[in-house]
mmCIF file of C-alpha atoms in Angstrom:
data_model
loop_
_atom_site.group_PDB
_atom_site.id
_atom_site.type_symbol
_atom_site.label_atom_id
_atom_site.label_comp_id
_atom_site.label_asym_id
_atom_site.label_seq_id
_atom_site.Cartn_x
_atom_site.Cartn_y
_atom_site.Cartn_z
ATOM 1 C CA UNK A 296 -0.017 -0.027 0.015
ATOM 2 C CA UNK A 297 2.848 2.475 0.876
ATOM 3 C CA UNK A 298 5.407 1.078 -1.540
ATOM 4 C CA UNK A 299 7.431 -0.751 1.153
ATOM 5 C CA UNK A 300 8.305 2.412 3.059
ATOM 6 C CA UNK A 301 7.105 0.773 6.251
ATOM 7 C CA UNK A 302 4.839 -1.970 7.434
ATOM 8 C CA UNK A 303 1.453 -0.208 7.429
ATOM 9 C CA UNK A 304 -0.456 -3.364 8.445
ATOM 10 C CA UNK A 305 1.521 -3.691 11.687
ATOM 11 C CA UNK A 306 1.037 -0.019 12.476
ATOM 12 C CA UNK A 307 -2.673 -0.256 11.841
ATOM 13 C CA UNK A 308 -2.786 -3.362 14.151
ATOM 14 C CA UNK A 309 -0.904 -1.570 16.892
ATOM 15 C CA UNK A 310 -3.335 1.380 16.775
ATOM 16 C CA UNK A 311 -6.290 -0.953 17.088
ATOM 17 C CA UNK A 312 -4.764 -2.872 19.916
ATOM 18 C CA UNK A 313 -3.979 0.303 21.899
ATOM 19 C CA UNK A 314 -7.388 1.802 21.164
ATOM 20 C CA UNK A 315 -9.027 -1.297 22.671
ATOM 21 C CA UNK A 316 -7.015 -0.596 25.773
ATOM 22 C CA UNK A 317 -8.547 2.935 26.031
ATOM 23 C CA UNK A 318 -12.067 1.307 25.939
ATOM 24 C CA UNK A 319 -11.477 -0.797 29.031
ATOM 25 C CA UNK A 320 -13.175 0.220 32.310
ATOM 26 C CA UNK A 321 -11.154 2.471 34.671
ATOM 27 C CA UNK A 322 -8.659 3.314 31.886
ATOM 28 C CA UNK A 323 -8.293 6.797 33.230
ATOM 29 C CA UNK A 324 -7.817 5.759 36.857
ATOM 30 C CA UNK A 325 -4.107 5.808 36.300
ATOM 31 C CA UNK A 326 -3.848 9.073 34.511
ATOM 32 C CA UNK A 327 -0.091 8.959 33.915
ATOM 33 C CA UNK A 328 -0.280 5.530 32.339
ATOM 34 C CA UNK A 329 -3.337 6.529 30.212
ATOM 35 C CA UNK A 330 -1.458 9.569 28.923
ATOM 36 C CA UNK A 331 1.383 7.313 27.734
ATOM 37 C CA UNK A 332 -1.025 5.062 25.857
ATOM 38 C CA UNK A 333 -2.723 8.103 24.204
ATOM 39 C CA UNK A 334 0.634 9.541 23.329
ATOM 40 C CA UNK A 335 1.680 6.211 21.699
ATOM 41 C CA UNK A 336 -1.509 6.183 19.654
ATOM 42 C CA UNK A 337 -0.881 9.734 18.468
ATOM 43 C CA UNK A 338 2.700 8.861 17.403
ATOM 44 C CA UNK A 339 1.518 5.733 15.513
ATOM 45 C CA UNK A 340 -1.173 7.647 13.745
ATOM 46 C CA UNK A 341 1.286 10.388 12.805
ATOM 47 C CA UNK A 342 3.271 7.799 10.927
ATOM 48 C CA UNK A 343 0.413 6.504 8.803
ATOM 49 C CA UNK A 344 -2.314 9.125 8.420
ATOM 50 C CA UNK A 345 -0.081 11.594 6.335
ATOM 51 C CA UNK A 346 0.562 8.798 3.878
ATOM 52 C CA UNK A 347 -3.136 8.159 3.604
ATOM 53 C CA UNK A 348 -3.608 11.820 2.774
ATOM 54 C CA UNK A 349 -0.860 11.553 0.157
ATOM 55 C CA UNK A 350 -2.652 8.616 -1.522
ATOM 56 C CA UNK A 351 -5.939 10.650 -1.541
ATOM 57 C CA UNK A 352 -4.136 13.548 -3.183
ATOM 58 C CA UNK A 353 -2.591 11.242 -5.838
ATOM 59 C CA UNK A 354 -6.056 10.001 -6.677
ATOM 60 C CA UNK A 355 -7.204 13.666 -7.031
ATOM 61 C CA UNK A 356 -4.176 14.446 -9.232
ATOM 62 C CA UNK A 357 -4.936 11.518 -11.561
ATOM 63 C CA UNK A 358 -8.492 12.551 -11.842
ATOM 64 C CA UNK A 359 -7.451 16.113 -12.657
ATOM 65 C CA UNK A 360 -4.904 14.780 -15.164
ATOM 66 C CA UNK A 361 -7.668 12.772 -16.990
ATOM 67 C CA UNK A 362 -9.792 15.939 -17.002
ATOM 68 C CA UNK A 363 -6.997 18.043 -18.452
ATOM 69 C CA UNK A 364 -6.206 15.432 -21.073
ATOM 70 C CA UNK A 365 -9.840 15.432 -22.249
ATOM 71 C CA UNK A 366 -10.400 19.199 -22.194
ATOM 72 C CA UNK A 367 -7.018 20.354 -23.547
ATOM 73 C CA UNK A 368 -7.628 23.471 -21.410
ATOM 74 C CA UNK A 369 -4.517 25.445 -20.560
ATOM 75 C CA UNK A 370 -5.846 26.326 -17.070
ATOM 76 C CA UNK A 371 -6.542 22.682 -16.333
ATOM 77 C CA UNK A 372 -3.032 21.883 -17.386
ATOM 78 C CA UNK A 373 -1.566 24.507 -15.095
ATOM 79 C CA UNK A 374 -3.680 23.102 -12.288
ATOM 80 C CA UNK A 375 -2.171 19.630 -12.823
ATOM 81 C CA UNK A 376 1.359 21.059 -12.739
ATOM 82 C CA UNK A 377 0.612 22.987 -9.550
ATOM 83 C CA UNK A 378 -0.960 19.948 -7.833
ATOM 84 C CA UNK A 379 1.990 17.762 -8.919
ATOM 85 C CA UNK A 380 4.585 20.265 -7.465
ATOM 86 C CA UNK A 381 2.683 20.552 -4.187
ATOM 87 C CA UNK A 382 2.428 16.814 -3.956
ATOM 88 C CA UNK A 383 6.103 16.360 -4.652
ATOM 89 C CA UNK A 384 7.001 18.696 -1.776
ATOM 90 C CA UNK A 385 4.648 16.911 0.601
ATOM 91 C CA UNK A 386 6.067 13.503 -0.468
ATOM 92 C CA UNK A 387 9.690 14.657 0.075
ATOM 93 C CA UNK A 388 8.872 15.923 3.524
ATOM 94 C CA UNK A 389 7.159 12.705 4.507
ATOM 95 C CA UNK A 390 10.019 10.669 3.090
ATOM 96 C CA UNK A 391 12.420 12.458 5.434
ATOM 97 C CA UNK A 392 10.078 12.155 8.368
ATOM 98 C CA UNK A 393 9.892 8.436 7.727
ATOM 99 C CA UNK A 394 13.674 8.264 8.242
ATOM 100 C CA UNK A 395 13.108 9.531 11.769
ATOM 101 C CA UNK A 396 12.053 6.183 13.272
ATOM 102 C CA UNK A 397 14.651 5.804 16.026
ATOM 103 C CA UNK A 398 13.612 5.275 19.637
ATOM 104 C CA UNK A 399 14.109 8.925 20.580
ATOM 105 C CA UNK A 400 13.902 10.671 17.182
ATOM 106 C CA UNK A 401 10.610 12.352 18.084
ATOM 107 C CA UNK A 402 11.990 13.770 21.323
ATOM 108 C CA UNK A 403 13.220 17.260 22.202
ATOM 109 C CA UNK A 404 16.971 17.782 22.306
ATOM 110 C CA UNK A 405 19.730 19.352 24.349
ATOM 111 C CA UNK A 406 22.262 21.064 22.079
ATOM 112 C CA UNK A 407 25.668 22.015 23.580
ATOM 113 C CA UNK A 408 28.302 24.143 21.840
ATOM 114 C CA UNK A 409 31.959 24.453 23.007
ATOM 115 C CA UNK A 410 34.520 26.894 21.545
ATOM 116 C CA UNK A 411 37.727 25.286 20.481
ATOM 117 C CA UNK A 412 41.279 26.651 20.856
ATOM 118 C CA UNK A 413 41.797 30.122 19.494
ATOM 119 C CA UNK A 414 40.672 32.651 22.129
ATOM 120 C CA UNK A 415 38.419 35.453 20.967
ATOM 121 C CA UNK A 416 38.047 34.156 17.395
ATOM 122 C CA UNK A 417 36.836 30.723 18.553
ATOM 123 C CA UNK A 418 34.477 32.193 21.189
ATOM 124 C CA UNK A 419 32.940 34.387 18.445
ATOM 125 C CA UNK A 420 32.477 31.323 16.231
ATOM 126 C CA UNK A 421 30.737 29.487 18.975
ATOM 127 C CA UNK A 422 28.330 32.435 19.410
ATOM 128 C CA UNK A 423 27.725 32.476 15.614
ATOM 129 C CA UNK A 424 26.849 28.695 15.737
ATOM 130 C CA UNK A 425 24.457 29.186 18.639
ATOM 131 C CA UNK A 426 22.644 31.984 16.782
ATOM 132 C CA UNK A 427 22.461 29.677 13.705
ATOM 133 C CA UNK A 428 20.739 26.872 15.584
ATOM 134 C CA UNK A 429 18.386 29.322 17.362
ATOM 135 C CA UNK A 430 17.433 30.725 13.883
ATOM 136 C CA UNK A 431 16.885 27.153 12.648
ATOM 137 C CA UNK A 432 14.615 26.476 15.608
ATOM 138 C CA UNK A 433 12.715 29.713 15.008
ATOM 139 C CA UNK A 434 12.136 28.733 11.284
ATOM 140 C CA UNK A 435 10.409 25.535 12.521
ATOM 141 C CA UNK A 436 8.435 27.228 15.381
ATOM 142 C CA UNK A 437 10.411 25.185 17.960
ATOM 143 C CA UNK A 438 10.621 26.411 21.545
ATOM 144 C CA UNK A 439 14.147 27.187 22.800
ATOM 145 C CA UNK A 440 15.626 27.831 26.231
ATOM 146 C CA UNK A 441 19.227 28.591 27.165
ATOM 147 C CA UNK A 442 19.995 26.371 30.111
ATOM 148 C CA UNK A 443 23.653 27.232 30.732
ATOM 149 C CA UNK A 444 25.993 29.806 29.097
ATOM 150 C CA UNK A 445 29.543 30.632 29.801
ATOM 151 C CA UNK A 446 30.440 34.086 28.344
ATOM 152 C CA UNK A 447 33.877 35.035 27.061
ATOM 153 C CA UNK A 448 35.529 38.012 25.434
ATOM 154 C CA UNK A 449 34.058 38.329 21.967
ATOM 155 C CA UNK A 450 31.524 35.606 22.346
ATOM 156 C CA UNK A 451 30.815 32.527 24.445
ATOM 157 C CA UNK A 452 33.040 29.692 25.707
ATOM 158 C CA UNK A 453 30.086 27.256 25.903
ATOM 159 C CA UNK A 454 26.292 27.160 25.747
ATOM 160 C CA UNK A 455 23.603 24.553 26.338
ATOM 161 C CA UNK A 456 20.167 25.058 24.674
ATOM 162 C CA UNK A 457 17.011 22.966 25.034
ATOM 163 C CA UNK A 458 15.039 22.834 21.796
ATOM 164 C CA UNK A 459 11.453 21.499 22.025
ATOM 165 C CA UNK A 460 9.177 20.296 19.283
ATOM 166 C CA UNK A 461 8.330 17.277 17.147
ATOM 167 C CA UNK A 462 11.355 15.288 15.859
ATOM 168 C CA UNK A 463 13.869 17.859 17.090
ATOM 169 C CA UNK A 464 16.409 15.221 18.097
ATOM 170 C CA UNK A 465 15.848 13.269 14.871
ATOM 171 C CA UNK A 466 16.701 16.314 12.746
ATOM 172 C CA UNK A 467 19.612 17.494 15.003
ATOM 173 C CA UNK A 468 21.356 14.227 15.737
ATOM 174 C CA UNK A 469 23.523 14.562 12.607
ATOM 175 C CA UNK A 470 24.841 17.972 13.768
ATOM 176 C CA UNK A 471 27.096 16.569 16.387
ATOM 177 C CA UNK A 472 30.774 16.949 15.665
ATOM 178 C CA UNK A 473 33.404 19.547 14.936
ATOM 179 C CA UNK A 474 32.400 22.633 12.914
ATOM 180 C CA UNK A 475 35.239 24.647 11.218
ATOM 181 C CA UNK A 476 35.193 28.305 10.230
ATOM 182 C CA UNK A 477 37.495 29.967 7.719
ATOM 183 C CA UNK A 478 37.318 33.718 7.334
ATOM 184 C CA UNK A 479 39.207 37.020 7.493
ATOM 185 C CA UNK A 480 39.150 37.695 11.272
ATOM 186 C CA UNK A 481 37.484 40.879 12.406
ATOM 187 C CA UNK A 482 39.730 40.663 15.454
ATOM 188 C CA UNK A 483 43.013 40.728 13.412
ATOM 189 C CA UNK A 484 44.376 44.251 12.648
ATOM 190 C CA UNK A 485 46.360 42.783 9.748
ATOM 191 C CA UNK A 486 43.161 41.268 8.198
ATOM 192 C CA UNK A 487 44.646 37.748 7.930
ATOM 193 C CA UNK A 488 42.635 34.559 7.277
ATOM 194 C CA UNK A 489 41.968 32.511 10.417
ATOM 195 C CA UNK A 490 40.617 29.002 10.998
ATOM 196 C CA UNK A 491 38.482 28.428 14.040
ATOM 197 C CA UNK A 492 36.733 25.319 15.493
ATOM 198 C CA UNK A 493 33.786 24.595 17.722
ATOM 199 C CA UNK A 494 32.235 21.362 18.857
ATOM 200 C CA UNK A 495 28.466 20.613 18.776
ATOM 201 C CA UNK A 496 26.889 17.866 20.905
ATOM 202 C CA UNK A 497 23.284 16.768 20.623
ATOM 203 C CA UNK A 498 21.427 14.626 23.194
ATOM 204 C CA UNK A 499 17.744 13.641 23.315
ATOM 205 C CA UNK A 500 15.523 14.779 26.119
ATOM 206 C CA UNK A 501 14.251 11.486 27.548
ATOM 207 C CA UNK A 502 10.633 10.856 28.533
ATOM 208 C CA UNK A 503 9.434 8.444 31.276
ATOM 209 C CA UNK A 504 9.383 5.517 28.912
ATOM 210 C CA UNK A 505 13.190 5.368 28.797
ATOM 211 C CA UNK A 506 14.927 4.532 32.093
ATOM 212 C CA UNK A 507 18.539 5.634 32.817
ATOM 213 C CA UNK A 508 19.767 4.621 36.191
ATOM 214 C CA UNK A 509 21.948 7.257 37.998
ATOM 215 C CA UNK A 510 23.368 6.071 41.369
ATOM 216 C CA UNK A 511 23.748 8.779 44.040
ATOM 217 C CA UNK A 512 27.213 7.577 44.948
ATOM 218 C CA UNK A 513 28.328 8.182 41.339
ATOM 219 C CA UNK A 514 27.317 11.805 41.404
ATOM 220 C CA UNK A 515 29.157 14.887 42.623
ATOM 221 C CA UNK A 516 26.981 17.956 42.980
ATOM 222 C CA UNK A 517 28.391 21.571 43.047
ATOM 223 C CA UNK A 518 26.345 24.684 43.568
ATOM 224 C CA UNK A 519 27.425 28.208 42.755
ATOM 225 C CA UNK A 520 25.945 31.590 42.003
ATOM 226 C CA UNK A 521 24.471 32.037 38.476
ATOM 227 C CA UNK A 522 25.912 34.642 36.301
ATOM 228 C CA UNK A 523 23.989 37.866 35.739
ATOM 229 C CA UNK A 524 24.090 41.246 34.004
ATOM 230 C CA UNK A 525 24.641 43.150 37.297
ATOM 231 C CA UNK A 526 22.335 45.353 39.331
ATOM 232 C CA UNK A 527 19.037 43.784 40.279
ATOM 233 C CA UNK A 528 19.857 40.716 38.019
ATOM 234 C CA UNK A 529 22.757 39.602 40.274
ATOM 235 C CA UNK A 530 21.950 36.253 41.837
ATOM 236 C CA UNK A 531 22.532 36.430 45.573
ATOM 237 C CA UNK A 532 22.065 32.695 46.240
ATOM 238 C CA UNK A 533 23.768 29.556 45.104
ATOM 239 C CA UNK A 534 21.023 28.600 42.659
ATOM 240 C CA UNK A 535 23.183 27.304 39.758
ATOM 241 C CA UNK A 536 23.949 23.590 39.752
ATOM 242 C CA UNK A 537 26.657 21.459 38.301
ATOM 243 C CA UNK A 538 26.571 17.619 38.190
ATOM 244 C CA UNK A 539 29.624 15.432 37.562
ATOM 245 C CA UNK A 540 29.121 11.844 36.797
ATOM 246 C CA UNK A 541 32.203 10.245 38.256
ATOM 247 C CA UNK A 542 32.428 6.930 36.330
ATOM 248 C CA UNK A 543 32.110 8.639 32.912
ATOM 249 C CA UNK A 544 33.440 12.126 33.685
ATOM 250 C CA UNK A 545 30.299 13.688 32.095
ATOM 251 C CA UNK A 546 29.613 17.235 33.408
ATOM 252 C CA UNK A 547 26.345 19.162 33.019
ATOM 253 C CA UNK A 548 25.234 22.481 34.518
ATOM 254 C CA UNK A 549 22.183 24.601 34.635
ATOM 255 C CA UNK A 550 21.606 28.134 35.804
ATOM 256 C CA UNK A 551 18.494 29.144 33.885
ATOM 257 C CA UNK A 552 16.119 29.023 36.872
ATOM 258 C CA UNK A 553 16.123 31.078 40.038
ATOM 259 C CA UNK A 554 15.356 27.984 42.046
ATOM 260 C CA UNK A 555 18.172 25.536 42.878
ATOM 261 C CA UNK A 556 15.556 22.727 42.975
ATOM 262 C CA UNK A 557 14.452 23.393 39.395
ATOM 263 C CA UNK A 558 18.031 23.656 38.195
ATOM 264 C CA UNK A 559 18.763 20.346 39.848
ATOM 265 C CA UNK A 560 15.854 18.715 38.045
ATOM 266 C CA UNK A 561 17.071 20.189 34.664
ATOM 267 C CA UNK A 562 20.568 19.027 35.428
ATOM 268 C CA UNK A 563 19.384 15.463 36.125
ATOM 269 C CA UNK A 564 17.379 15.503 32.756
ATOM 270 C CA UNK A 565 20.488 16.658 30.971
ATOM 271 C CA UNK A 566 22.736 13.975 32.665
ATOM 272 C CA UNK A 567 20.288 11.227 31.806
ATOM 273 C CA UNK A 568 20.280 12.417 28.222
ATOM 274 C CA UNK A 569 24.078 12.411 28.066
ATOM 275 C CA UNK A 570 24.332 9.035 29.694
ATOM 276 C CA UNK A 571 21.810 7.637 27.257
ATOM 277 C CA UNK A 572 23.895 8.719 24.335
ATOM 278 C CA UNK A 573 27.109 7.576 26.038
ATOM 279 C CA UNK A 574 25.854 4.055 26.701
ATOM 280 C CA UNK A 575 24.241 3.870 23.294
ATOM 281 C CA UNK A 576 27.515 4.773 21.528
ATOM 282 C CA UNK A 577 29.464 2.307 23.794
ATOM 283 C CA UNK A 578 27.040 -0.445 22.756
ATOM 284 C CA UNK A 579 27.231 0.386 19.096
ATOM 285 C CA UNK A 580 31.019 0.565 19.162
ATOM 286 C CA UNK A 581 31.103 -2.903 20.705
ATOM 287 C CA UNK A 582 28.981 -4.115 17.872
ATOM 288 C CA UNK A 583 31.278 -2.448 15.351
ATOM 289 C CA UNK A 584 28.346 -0.441 13.987
ATOM 290 C CA UNK A 585 29.373 2.983 15.227
ATOM 291 C CA UNK A 586 32.702 4.861 15.108
ATOM 292 C CA UNK A 587 31.778 8.410 16.151
ATOM 293 C CA UNK A 588 34.414 8.802 18.868
ATOM 294 C CA UNK A 589 34.810 12.205 20.429
ATOM 295 C CA UNK A 590 37.753 13.799 18.709
ATOM 296 C CA UNK A 591 39.821 16.809 19.458
ATOM 297 C CA UNK A 592 38.458 20.227 18.427
ATOM 298 C CA UNK A 593 41.058 20.745 15.677
ATOM 299 C CA UNK A 594 42.066 19.858 12.128
ATOM 300 C CA UNK A 595 41.224 16.476 10.720
ATOM 301 C CA UNK A 596 38.090 15.835 12.807
ATOM 302 C CA UNK A 597 35.620 18.245 11.520
ATOM 303 C CA UNK A 598 32.218 17.287 9.945
ATOM 304 C CA UNK A 599 31.534 20.617 8.261
ATOM 305 C CA UNK A 600 33.386 23.586 6.948
ATOM 306 C CA UNK A 601 32.060 27.186 6.756
ATOM 307 C CA UNK A 602 34.214 29.123 4.306
ATOM 308 C CA UNK A 603 33.797 32.929 4.104
ATOM 309 C CA UNK A 604 37.100 33.631 2.331
ATOM 310 C CA UNK A 605 38.570 33.355 -0.361
ATOM 311 C CA UNK A 606 35.066 32.250 -1.589
ATOM 312 C CA UNK A 607 31.799 31.419 0.259
ATOM 313 C CA UNK A 608 30.845 27.774 0.760
ATOM 314 C CA UNK A 609 29.332 25.612 3.445
ATOM 315 C CA UNK A 610 30.303 21.885 2.921
ATOM 316 C CA UNK A 611 29.415 18.837 4.868
ATOM 317 C CA UNK A 612 32.426 16.630 4.733
ATOM 318 C CA UNK A 613 30.465 13.417 5.346
ATOM 319 C CA UNK A 614 27.690 13.675 2.724
ATOM 320 C CA UNK A 615 29.474 16.185 0.419
ATOM 321 C CA UNK A 616 26.307 18.322 0.406
ATOM 322 C CA UNK A 617 27.283 22.003 -0.007
ATOM 323 C CA UNK A 618 25.587 25.388 -0.219
ATOM 324 C CA UNK A 619 27.181 28.514 -1.656
ATOM 325 C CA UNK A 620 24.859 31.052 0.121
ATOM 326 C CA UNK A 621 26.622 30.976 3.424
ATOM 327 C CA UNK A 622 24.485 33.816 4.859
ATOM 328 C CA UNK A 623 21.289 31.801 4.487
ATOM 329 C CA UNK A 624 22.964 28.845 6.324
ATOM 330 C CA UNK A 625 24.095 31.122 9.196
ATOM 331 C CA UNK A 626 20.438 32.372 9.265
ATOM 332 C CA UNK A 627 19.255 28.827 10.015
ATOM 333 C CA UNK A 628 18.743 27.264 6.643
ATOM 334 C CA UNK A 629 20.052 23.830 7.651
ATOM 335 C CA UNK A 630 17.384 21.477 6.406
ATOM 336 C CA UNK A 631 19.405 20.470 3.309
ATOM 337 C CA UNK A 632 22.365 19.358 5.422
ATOM 338 C CA UNK A 633 20.059 17.459 7.858
ATOM 339 C CA UNK A 634 18.081 15.725 5.085
ATOM 340 C CA UNK A 635 21.339 14.725 3.211
ATOM 341 C CA UNK A 636 22.697 13.144 6.468
ATOM 342 C CA UNK A 637 19.491 11.196 7.105
ATOM 343 C CA UNK A 638 19.390 9.891 3.477
ATOM 344 C CA UNK A 639 23.039 8.863 3.628
ATOM 345 C CA UNK A 640 22.474 7.029 6.899
ATOM 346 C CA UNK A 641 19.495 5.211 5.484
ATOM 347 C CA UNK A 642 21.560 4.123 2.411
ATOM 348 C CA UNK A 643 24.395 3.017 4.673
ATOM 349 C CA UNK A 644 26.909 5.378 2.822
ATOM 350 C CA UNK A 645 30.376 5.883 4.349
ATOM 351 C CA UNK A 646 30.512 9.325 5.894
ATOM 352 C CA UNK A 647 34.126 9.911 6.811
ATOM 353 C CA UNK A 648 35.171 12.579 4.384
ATOM 354 C CA UNK A 649 37.522 14.731 6.434
ATOM 355 C CA UNK A 650 40.665 13.702 4.678
ATOM 356 C CA UNK A 651 39.974 15.405 1.361
ATOM 357 C CA UNK A 652 38.781 18.670 2.910
ATOM 358 C CA UNK A 653 42.107 20.430 2.724
ATOM 359 C CA UNK A 654 41.807 20.381 -1.047
ATOM 360 C CA UNK A 655 38.895 22.859 -0.773
ATOM 361 C CA UNK A 656 41.207 25.495 0.698
#
């Protein structure tokens, strides 16, 4: 029915089975459990109902095509072309969505950016990247919240942003890695060309259906005063929180809330997300299916280059997808890169293209 894109029959059966559960007496007695079932039904329906709509639109297009063929009317022919173009766009979007079938692809995401070596230049680059991802989220009407930010001269040393919306993690998961900037530095009085690096890490916000065990004895908790802009904004209590997971060395921090209790909860959510990714990567490495080790923030480990000089080009070194309009990319036009990554992963294509990158410069 759907061209082998997915097993529609099993999805339909799963929906019916779960809908039967909702008809049982006292279903809503356990409100939390009931909400999970309803959420599962909505997710299953979101996988199949858009394809049903596409099929109905294909039938309408075929009917319009037959009408235009008989009438030989120019307006009818234009209508067929318009319907076909709209249908093609809808089909492409659904095809990409269908690639987001991982356990946590539908979840929100934590996105963390760290400036690499290079002082002011690198900190400015980290700030530019944070602005780029915030613009991307804005384009998709996603909600964003800055959870932790370490300012530095000329930019930021690090930042953690929570981005909320449907399939946020699924789209962003290919953005993790080292991002390289090549430009004439505005901080160099001699106007020389500089290369800067920043690392991007992406982790899913976990819901209650995924358990990650954090033992109290494995955790070191530090509290400190959150940064502020001065005056009435200065925080006079130790509301900011930092968690260090001793066995893995993972560190997370949050200072976005005035309450230490709320910052602790956010920190725990972030830590569980980081641990989920950490254990997932360890498992996949053991199975020889994954080789995305954390590399140094320097040459030879980047996933994408942003070149402002001597020409303008943004190139993903894994998929070879590139865009010449660098300003549109910095304004959040990242869908082409994300879609290319998802398609390459689906096809099982090798995506270690950092070696030939120096030829571009």
